[in-house]
PDB file of C-alpha atoms in Angstrom:
ATOM      1  CA  ILE A   1      34.053 -85.729 111.753  1.00  0.00           C
ATOM      2  CA  GLY A   2      35.544 -82.814 109.835  1.00  0.00           C
ATOM      3  CA  LEU A   3      37.992 -80.107 110.908  1.00  0.00           C
ATOM      4  CA  ALA A   4      35.496 -77.583 112.284  1.00  0.00           C
ATOM      5  CA  ALA A   5      33.537 -80.233 114.178  1.00  0.00           C
ATOM      6  CA  SER A   6      36.777 -81.715 115.551  1.00  0.00           C
ATOM      7  CA  ILE A   7      37.871 -78.325 116.888  1.00  0.00           C
ATOM      8  CA  ALA A   8      34.410 -77.820 118.421  1.00  0.00           C
ATOM      9  CA  LEU A   9      34.640 -81.220 120.114  1.00  0.00           C
ATOM     10  CA  THR A  10      38.098 -80.494 121.545  1.00  0.00           C
ATOM     11  CA  VAL A  11      37.089 -77.047 122.821  1.00  0.00           C
ATOM     12  CA  ASN A  12      33.990 -78.527 124.448  1.00  0.00           C
ATOM     13  CA  ASN A  13      36.146 -81.155 126.167  1.00  0.00           C
ATOM     14  CA  ILE A  14      38.412 -78.535 127.773  1.00  0.00           C
ATOM     15  CA  SER A  15      35.490 -76.264 128.709  1.00  0.00           C
ATOM     16  CA  GLY A  16      33.858 -78.479 131.300  1.00  0.00           C
ATOM     17  CA  ALA A  17      32.671 -78.043 134.863  1.00  0.00           C
ATOM     18  CA  GLY A  18      36.163 -76.944 135.943  1.00  0.00           C
ATOM     19  CA  MET A  19      35.604 -73.571 134.261  1.00  0.00           C
ATOM     20  CA  LEU A  20      33.101 -72.686 136.973  1.00  0.00           C
ATOM     21  CA  GLU A  21      35.997 -72.567 139.443  1.00  0.00           C
ATOM     22  CA  PHE A  22      38.119 -70.181 137.362  1.00  0.00           C
ATOM     23  CA  PRO A  23      36.913 -66.901 138.981  1.00  0.00           C
ATOM     24  CA  GLN A  24      37.609 -68.221 142.493  1.00  0.00           C
ATOM     25  CA  MET A  25      40.901 -69.718 141.284  1.00  0.00           C
ATOM     26  CA  PHE A  26      42.143 -66.350 140.009  1.00  0.00           C
ATOM     27  CA  GLN A  27      41.121 -64.605 143.234  1.00  0.00           C
ATOM     28  CA  ARG A  28      42.720 -67.203 145.529  1.00  0.00           C
ATOM     29  CA  ALA A  29      45.869 -68.064 143.549  1.00  0.00           C
ATOM     30  CA  GLY A  30      46.425 -64.719 141.875  1.00  0.00           C
ATOM     31  CA  LEU A  31      46.712 -63.637 138.265  1.00  0.00           C
ATOM     32  CA  LEU A  32      50.290 -64.790 137.605  1.00  0.00           C
ATOM     33  CA  PRO A  33      50.074 -68.356 139.082  1.00  0.00           C
ATOM     34  CA  SER A  34      46.715 -68.929 137.369  1.00  0.00           C
ATOM     35  CA  LEU A  35      47.962 -67.834 133.943  1.00  0.00           C
ATOM     36  CA  VAL A  36      51.180 -69.848 134.326  1.00  0.00           C
ATOM     37  CA  SER A  37      49.165 -72.940 135.312  1.00  0.00           C
ATOM     38  CA  LEU A  38      46.886 -72.507 132.309  1.00  0.00           C
ATOM     39  CA  GLY A  39      49.812 -72.093 129.921  1.00  0.00           C
ATOM     40  CA  VAL A  40      51.896 -74.983 131.251  1.00  0.00           C
ATOM     41  CA  VAL A  41      49.029 -77.470 131.554  1.00  0.00           C
ATOM     42  CA  CYS A  42      47.731 -76.480 128.112  1.00  0.00           C
ATOM     43  CA  VAL A  43      51.076 -77.273 126.474  1.00  0.00           C
ATOM     44  CA  VAL A  44      51.695 -80.466 128.475  1.00  0.00           C
ATOM     45  CA  SER A  45      48.170 -81.795 127.926  1.00  0.00           C
ATOM     46  CA  THR A  46      48.369 -81.094 124.197  1.00  0.00           C
ATOM     47  CA  LEU A  47      51.744 -82.837 123.953  1.00  0.00           C
ATOM     48  CA  PHE A  48      50.309 -85.869 125.773  1.00  0.00           C
ATOM     49  CA  ALA A  49      47.321 -85.977 123.412  1.00  0.00           C
ATOM     50  CA  SER A  50      49.547 -85.639 120.350  1.00  0.00           C
ATOM     51  CA  THR A  51      51.892 -88.372 121.585  1.00  0.00           C
ATOM     52  CA  LEU A  52      48.939 -90.647 122.353  1.00  0.00           C
ATOM     53  CA  ALA A  53      47.620 -90.147 118.814  1.00  0.00           C
ATOM     54  CA  ASP A  54      51.072 -90.962 117.415  1.00  0.00           C
ATOM     55  CA  THR A  55      51.175 -94.131 119.535  1.00  0.00           C
ATOM     56  CA  VAL A  56      47.767 -95.197 118.220  1.00  0.00           C
ATOM     57  CA  ALA A  57      48.968 -94.640 114.653  1.00  0.00           C
ATOM     58  CA  ARG A  58      51.998 -96.909 115.256  1.00  0.00           C
ATOM     59  CA  ILE A  59      49.816 -99.910 116.060  1.00  0.00           C
ATOM     60  CA  PRO A  60      50.183-102.377 113.158  1.00  0.00           C
ATOM     61  CA  HIS A  61      47.874-101.719 110.206  1.00  0.00           C
ATOM     62  CA  ASN A  62      46.637 -98.452 111.743  1.00  0.00           C
ATOM     63  CA  LYS A  63      48.850 -95.809 110.135  1.00  0.00           C
ATOM     64  CA  HIS A  64      45.811 -93.873 108.925  1.00  0.00           C
ATOM     65  CA  PHE A  65      43.577 -94.916 111.858  1.00  0.00           C
ATOM     66  CA  GLU A  66      41.822 -97.609 109.840  1.00  0.00           C
ATOM     67  CA  ARG A  67      41.253 -99.844 112.879  1.00  0.00           C
ATOM     68  CA  ARG A  68      38.947 -99.080 115.798  1.00  0.00           C
ATOM     69  CA  ILE A  69      41.356 -98.613 118.699  1.00  0.00           C
ATOM     70  CA  GLU A  70      40.016 -97.416 122.052  1.00  0.00           C
ATOM     71  CA  PHE A  71      41.937 -96.012 125.020  1.00  0.00           C
ATOM     72  CA  SER A  72      42.835 -99.263 126.811  1.00  0.00           C
ATOM     73  CA  ASP A  73      43.509-101.099 123.540  1.00  0.00           C
ATOM     74  CA  VAL A  74      46.677 -99.007 123.196  1.00  0.00           C
ATOM     75  CA  PHE A  75      48.026-100.303 126.516  1.00  0.00           C
ATOM     76  CA  GLU A  76      47.064-103.874 125.721  1.00  0.00           C
ATOM     77  CA  GLN A  77      48.986-103.654 122.445  1.00  0.00           C
ATOM     78  CA  TYR A  78      52.227-102.443 124.022  1.00  0.00           C
ATOM     79  CA  MET A  79      52.093-103.427 127.708  1.00  0.00           C
ATOM     80  CA  GLY A  80      49.830-106.462 128.048  1.00  0.00           C
ATOM     81  CA  ARG A  81      46.312-107.255 129.167  1.00  0.00           C
ATOM     82  CA  ARG A  82      46.866-106.710 132.889  1.00  0.00           C
ATOM     83  CA  THR A  83      47.996-103.154 132.320  1.00  0.00           C
ATOM     84  CA  ALA A  84      45.057-102.635 129.966  1.00  0.00           C
ATOM     85  CA  MET A  85      42.617-103.775 132.662  1.00  0.00           C
ATOM     86  CA  LEU A  86      44.187-101.328 135.116  1.00  0.00           C
ATOM     87  CA  THR A  87      43.824 -98.482 132.625  1.00  0.00           C
ATOM     88  CA  HIS A  88      40.172 -99.480 132.146  1.00  0.00           C
ATOM     89  CA  VAL A  89      39.575 -98.746 135.836  1.00  0.00           C
ATOM     90  CA  VAL A  90      41.511 -95.458 135.759  1.00  0.00           C
ATOM     91  CA  PHE A  91      39.792 -94.449 132.507  1.00  0.00           C
ATOM     92  CA  PHE A  92      36.280 -94.996 133.860  1.00  0.00           C
ATOM     93  CA  MET A  93      37.089 -93.311 137.180  1.00  0.00           C
ATOM     94  CA  ASN A  94      38.380 -90.292 135.272  1.00  0.00           C
ATOM     95  CA  LEU A  95      35.227 -90.061 133.185  1.00  0.00           C
ATOM     96  CA  LEU A  96      33.061 -90.635 136.267  1.00  0.00           C
ATOM     97  CA  SER A  97      34.690 -87.776 138.192  1.00  0.00           C
ATOM     98  CA  GLN A  98      34.232 -85.379 135.274  1.00  0.00           C
ATOM     99  CA  ASN A  99      30.661 -86.479 134.623  1.00  0.00           C
ATOM    100  CA  LEU A 100      29.625 -86.189 138.273  1.00  0.00           C
ATOM    101  CA  ALA A 101      30.891 -82.607 138.419  1.00  0.00           C
ATOM    102  CA  ALA A 102      29.182 -81.771 135.124  1.00  0.00           C
ATOM    103  CA  ILE A 103      25.865 -83.347 136.192  1.00  0.00           C
ATOM    104  CA  VAL A 104      25.827 -81.390 139.460  1.00  0.00           C
ATOM    105  CA  ALA A 105      26.666 -78.120 137.681  1.00  0.00           C
ATOM    106  CA  CYS A 106      24.036 -78.735 134.991  1.00  0.00           C
ATOM    107  CA  ALA A 107      21.336 -79.668 137.513  1.00  0.00           C
ATOM    108  CA  GLN A 108      22.062 -76.581 139.614  1.00  0.00           C
ATOM    109  CA  MET A 109      21.882 -74.447 136.468  1.00  0.00           C
ATOM    110  CA  PHE A 110      18.408 -75.772 135.641  1.00  0.00           C
ATOM    111  CA  ASP A 111      17.219 -75.232 139.232  1.00  0.00           C
ATOM    112  CA  SER A 112      18.682 -71.713 139.391  1.00  0.00           C
ATOM    113  CA  PHE A 113      17.193 -70.771 136.033  1.00  0.00           C
ATOM    114  CA  ALA A 114      13.705 -72.000 136.940  1.00  0.00           C
ATOM    115  CA  GLY A 115      13.780 -70.505 140.428  1.00  0.00           C
ATOM    116  CA  SER A 116      15.037 -67.112 139.247  1.00  0.00           C
ATOM    117  CA  PHE A 117      12.616 -66.599 136.373  1.00  0.00           C
ATOM    118  CA  TRP A 118       9.610 -68.391 137.853  1.00  0.00           C
ATOM    119  CA  PRO A 119       9.840 -68.224 141.672  1.00  0.00           C
ATOM    120  CA  GLY A 120       8.639 -71.463 143.205  1.00  0.00           C
ATOM    121  CA  ALA A 121       8.945 -73.366 139.936  1.00  0.00           C
ATOM    122  CA  THR A 122      11.859 -75.469 141.079  1.00  0.00           C
ATOM    123  CA  TRP A 123      11.356 -78.202 143.657  1.00  0.00           C
ATOM    124  CA  ALA A 124      13.096 -81.235 145.079  1.00  0.00           C
ATOM    125  CA  LEU A 125      12.126 -84.476 146.740  1.00  0.00           C
ATOM    126  CA  ARG A 126      14.036 -84.709 150.008  1.00  0.00           C
ATOM    127  CA  LEU A 127      14.784 -88.347 150.778  1.00  0.00           C
ATOM    128  CA  SER A 128      17.063 -87.701 153.738  1.00  0.00           C
ATOM    129  CA  PRO A 129      17.010 -86.536 156.516  1.00  0.00           C
ATOM    130  CA  SER A 130      13.532 -87.631 157.518  1.00  0.00           C
ATOM    131  CA  PRO A 131      10.761 -86.909 156.965  1.00  0.00           C
ATOM    132  CA  VAL A 132      10.549 -87.393 153.216  1.00  0.00           C
ATOM    133  CA  ALA A 133       9.077 -84.182 151.821  1.00  0.00           C
ATOM    134  CA  LEU A 134       8.609 -82.078 148.710  1.00  0.00           C
ATOM    135  CA  ILE A 135      10.466 -78.790 149.143  1.00  0.00           C
ATOM    136  CA  ARG A 136      10.888 -75.618 147.092  1.00  0.00           C
ATOM    137  CA  TRP A 137      13.789 -73.214 146.683  1.00  0.00           C
ATOM    138  CA  ASP A 138      13.330 -69.480 147.225  1.00  0.00           C
ATOM    139  CA  PRO A 139      15.850 -67.405 145.231  1.00  0.00           C
ATOM    140  CA  SER A 140      15.021 -64.242 147.178  1.00  0.00           C
ATOM    141  CA  ALA A 141      18.033 -64.955 149.425  1.00  0.00           C
ATOM    142  CA  CYS A 142      20.260 -64.096 146.458  1.00  0.00           C
ATOM    143  CA  VAL A 143      19.065 -60.481 146.385  1.00  0.00           C
ATOM    144  CA  GLY A 144      21.434 -58.142 148.143  1.00  0.00           C
ATOM    145  CA  PRO A 145      24.574 -59.048 150.137  1.00  0.00           C
ATOM    146  CA  ALA A 146      23.748 -62.729 150.516  1.00  0.00           C
ATOM    147  CA  GLU A 147      26.166 -65.516 151.236  1.00  0.00           C
ATOM    148  CA  ASP A 148      27.228 -67.560 148.228  1.00  0.00           C
ATOM    149  CA  ALA A 149      25.778 -70.752 149.707  1.00  0.00           C
ATOM    150  CA  GLU A 150      22.318 -69.178 149.900  1.00  0.00           C
ATOM    151  CA  CYS A 151      22.346 -68.688 146.129  1.00  0.00           C
ATOM    152  CA  VAL A 152      22.928 -72.387 145.478  1.00  0.00           C
ATOM    153  CA  PRO A 153      19.562 -74.156 145.087  1.00  0.00           C
ATOM    154  CA  PHE A 154      18.627 -76.185 148.177  1.00  0.00           C
ATOM    155  CA  ALA A 155      21.988 -75.543 149.887  1.00  0.00           C
ATOM    156  CA  SER A 156      20.078 -74.551 153.027  1.00  0.00           C
ATOM    157  CA  GLU A 157      19.085 -78.215 153.443  1.00  0.00           C
ATOM    158  CA  GLY A 158      22.639 -79.006 154.557  1.00  0.00           C
ATOM    159  CA  GLU A 159      25.527 -81.023 153.168  1.00  0.00           C
ATOM    160  CA  ASP A 160      24.090 -84.366 154.345  1.00  0.00           C
ATOM    161  CA  ALA A 161      20.732 -83.950 152.626  1.00  0.00           C
ATOM    162  CA  LEU A 162      19.810 -86.395 149.857  1.00  0.00           C
ATOM    163  CA  LEU A 163      17.680 -84.632 147.240  1.00  0.00           C
ATOM    164  CA  VAL A 164      16.231 -85.377 143.819  1.00  0.00           C
ATOM    165  CA  SER A 165      15.559 -81.961 142.315  1.00  0.00           C
ATOM    166  CA  ALA A 166      13.660 -80.868 139.230  1.00  0.00           C
ATOM    167  CA  GLY A 167      17.017 -79.812 137.753  1.00  0.00           C
ATOM    168  CA  TYR A 168      18.364 -83.349 138.084  1.00  0.00           C
ATOM    169  CA  MET A 169      15.274 -84.754 136.405  1.00  0.00           C
ATOM    170  CA  MET A 170      15.559 -82.245 133.552  1.00  0.00           C
ATOM    171  CA  THR A 171      19.246 -83.121 133.132  1.00  0.00           C
ATOM    172  CA  LEU A 172      18.354 -86.814 133.022  1.00  0.00           C
ATOM    173  CA  LEU A 173      15.586 -86.382 130.436  1.00  0.00           C
ATOM    174  CA  LEU A 174      17.607 -84.120 128.120  1.00  0.00           C
ATOM    175  CA  LEU A 175      21.099 -85.606 128.304  1.00  0.00           C
ATOM    176  CA  ALA A 176      20.771 -89.305 129.163  1.00  0.00           C
ATOM    177  CA  PRO A 177      19.514 -90.203 125.647  1.00  0.00           C
ATOM    178  CA  LEU A 178      22.728 -88.710 124.207  1.00  0.00           C
ATOM    179  CA  GLY A 179      24.686 -91.398 126.053  1.00  0.00           C
ATOM    180  CA  LEU A 180      23.097 -94.001 123.794  1.00  0.00           C
ATOM    181  CA  LEU A 181      24.547 -92.357 120.663  1.00  0.00           C
ATOM    182  CA  THR A 182      28.015 -92.746 119.170  1.00  0.00           C
ATOM    183  CA  LEU A 183      30.448 -89.839 119.094  1.00  0.00           C
ATOM    184  CA  GLU A 184      29.693 -89.194 115.418  1.00  0.00           C
ATOM    185  CA  GLU A 185      25.942 -89.197 116.099  1.00  0.00           C
ATOM    186  CA  ASN A 186      26.475 -86.648 118.884  1.00  0.00           C
ATOM    187  CA  MET A 187      28.267 -84.114 116.696  1.00  0.00           C
ATOM    188  CA  PHE A 188      25.168 -81.985 116.017  1.00  0.00           C
ATOM    189  CA  GLN A 189      24.780 -81.448 119.762  1.00  0.00           C
ATOM    190  CA  GLN A 190      28.515 -80.762 120.062  1.00  0.00           C
ATOM    191  CA  LYS A 191      28.254 -78.015 117.444  1.00  0.00           C
ATOM    192  CA  ILE A 192      25.270 -76.450 119.226  1.00  0.00           C
ATOM    193  CA  SER A 193      27.192 -76.590 122.517  1.00  0.00           C
ATOM    194  CA  PHE A 194      30.245 -74.958 120.906  1.00  0.00           C
ATOM    195  CA  ALA A 195      28.136 -72.136 119.436  1.00  0.00           C
ATOM    196  CA  ALA A 196      26.456 -71.581 122.809  1.00  0.00           C
ATOM    197  CA  LEU A 197      29.865 -71.474 124.512  1.00  0.00           C
ATOM    198  CA  LEU A 198      31.096 -68.735 122.149  1.00  0.00           C
ATOM    199  CA  LEU A 199      27.851 -66.755 122.436  1.00  0.00           C
ATOM    200  CA  LEU A 200      27.653 -66.893 126.234  1.00  0.00           C
ATOM    201  CA  THR A 201      31.373 -66.120 126.639  1.00  0.00           C
ATOM    202  CA  ALA A 202      30.910 -63.016 124.478  1.00  0.00           C
ATOM    203  CA  GLN A 203      27.884 -62.031 126.568  1.00  0.00           C
ATOM    204  CA  PHE A 204      29.929 -62.382 129.772  1.00  0.00           C
ATOM    205  CA  LEU A 205      32.733 -60.220 128.361  1.00  0.00           C
ATOM    206  CA  VAL A 206      30.292 -57.480 127.311  1.00  0.00           C
ATOM    207  CA  SER A 207      28.643 -57.554 130.741  1.00  0.00           C
ATOM    208  CA  PHE A 208      31.974 -57.328 132.537  1.00  0.00           C
ATOM    209  CA  ALA A 209      33.156 -54.449 130.349  1.00  0.00           C
ATOM    210  CA  SER A 210      29.895 -52.515 130.768  1.00  0.00           C
ATOM    211  CA  THR A 211      29.925 -52.989 134.550  1.00  0.00           C
ATOM    212  CA  GLY A 212      33.516 -51.821 134.849  1.00  0.00           C
ATOM    213  CA  LEU A 213      36.751 -53.684 135.465  1.00  0.00           C
ATOM    214  CA  GLY A 214      38.597 -53.254 138.756  1.00  0.00           C
ATOM    215  CA  ASP A 215      41.993 -54.526 139.832  1.00  0.00           C
ATOM    216  CA  GLY A 216      41.237 -54.827 143.531  1.00  0.00           C
ATOM    217  CA  THR A 217      39.883 -58.380 143.691  1.00  0.00           C
ATOM    218  CA  VAL A 218      42.555 -60.279 141.739  1.00  0.00           C
ATOM    219  CA  PRO A 219      46.109 -59.994 143.152  1.00  0.00           C
ATOM    220  CA  TRP A 220      49.162 -60.684 141.038  1.00  0.00           C
ATOM    221  CA  ILE A 221      50.165 -63.486 143.430  1.00  0.00           C
ATOM    222  CA  GLY A 222      47.681 -64.974 145.871  1.00  0.00           C
ATOM    223  CA  HIS A 223      47.976 -67.366 148.812  1.00  0.00           C
ATOM    224  CA  HIS A 224      46.490 -70.639 147.453  1.00  0.00           C
ATOM    225  CA  TRP A 225      48.627 -71.655 144.468  1.00  0.00           C
ATOM    226  CA  ALA A 226      47.922 -75.383 144.662  1.00  0.00           C
ATOM    227  CA  ASP A 227      44.245 -74.788 143.949  1.00  0.00           C
ATOM    228  CA  ALA A 228      45.057 -73.340 140.542  1.00  0.00           C
ATOM    229  CA  LEU A 229      46.993 -76.353 139.286  1.00  0.00           C
ATOM    230  CA  GLY A 230      44.302 -78.832 140.358  1.00  0.00           C
ATOM    231  CA  VAL A 231      41.462 -76.876 138.740  1.00  0.00           C
ATOM    232  CA  VAL A 232      43.370 -76.415 135.478  1.00  0.00           C
ATOM    233  CA  ILE A 233      44.429 -80.086 135.238  1.00  0.00           C
ATOM    234  CA  PHE A 234      40.826 -81.165 135.842  1.00  0.00           C
ATOM    235  CA  ASN A 235      39.713 -78.928 132.991  1.00  0.00           C
ATOM    236  CA  PHE A 236      42.371 -80.055 130.489  1.00  0.00           C
ATOM    237  CA  ALA A 237      41.897 -83.811 130.945  1.00  0.00           C
ATOM    238  CA  PHE A 238      40.790 -84.240 127.339  1.00  0.00           C
ATOM    239  CA  CYS A 239      43.344 -86.935 126.439  1.00  0.00           C
ATOM    240  CA  VAL A 240      40.889 -89.709 127.358  1.00  0.00           C
ATOM    241  CA  THR A 241      38.643 -88.772 124.431  1.00  0.00           C
ATOM    242  CA  VAL A 242      41.448 -88.789 121.853  1.00  0.00           C
ATOM    243  CA  PRO A 243      41.225 -92.453 120.688  1.00  0.00           C
ATOM    244  CA  SER A 244      37.450 -92.253 120.221  1.00  0.00           C
ATOM    245  CA  TRP A 245      37.853 -89.112 118.118  1.00  0.00           C
ATOM    246  CA  LEU A 246      40.613 -90.711 116.038  1.00  0.00           C
ATOM    247  CA  ASN A 247      38.195 -93.538 115.166  1.00  0.00           C
ATOM    248  CA  GLU A 248      35.616 -91.087 113.828  1.00  0.00           C
ATOM    249  CA  LYS A 249      37.619 -88.227 112.295  1.00  0.00           C
ATOM    250  CA  ALA A 250      37.729 -87.645 108.547  1.00  0.00           C
ATOM    251  CA  PRO A 251      40.960 -88.885 106.858  1.00  0.00           C
ATOM    252  CA  GLY A 252      42.118 -85.401 105.859  1.00  0.00           C
ATOM    253  CA  VAL A 253      41.833 -83.850 109.333  1.00  0.00           C
ATOM    254  CA  SER A 254      45.240 -83.050 110.874  1.00  0.00           C
ATOM    255  CA  VAL A 255      45.603 -84.311 114.444  1.00  0.00           C
ATOM    256  CA  ASN A 256      48.112 -81.663 115.549  1.00  0.00           C
ATOM    257  CA  HIS A 257      46.179 -78.889 113.826  1.00  0.00           C
ATOM    258  CA  VAL A 258      43.093 -79.733 115.858  1.00  0.00           C
ATOM    259  CA  PHE A 259      44.925 -80.107 119.174  1.00  0.00           C
ATOM    260  CA  TRP A 260      47.045 -76.974 118.994  1.00  0.00           C
TER     261      TRP A 260
END
């Protein structure tokens, strides 16, 4: 994995489902606490990742990352097998929490897209509460001064409903096969994702500028500061992917250059 692809991979890792909470975070916590949280967590997370990479390089016979060392292997080398087993559990729980949030966001995106452009095209199989039924989502509730919950596909079914939507099935069919590939084999998709991120971010900025920017909705200091730190930390938890990237990166790629 070369320099450009490595930067794309790192940016993709810190641009996950947590970004969807940024607008609400800025409104609730305020501009200053949100920016401070972003700056502090960015620096701390990057220092952790850099230190982790240095620790991996200090494992015997791995100065240039010749050996395949994964996340828990580092702890087994320095702290023993019991600690390594504990980090296995923490590692998988971390990935699970991020993946669950990403799967939900991706599935809702597919359902919203289909329902908005082709009304009635998105559906879900309701397994609970009874009776089991095939239901559709009507995006017309999103027109006008609607509540936010009404614009979330199938939110009207209630928090206890168990649904399998068309968006979930599309997410499964498109993304599950990528889980069978190695990190290096996934790099084409990572590059496409990075390009889409830049393109869509630019489109958002143009839309915001053309609509007009107001200072009334984002205070300098809000009332819910703790929310900001949690959202930002969740977004910058890219350290867990560092050892896997070190195993695949090209020899001439600078670790610190990529991280910073």
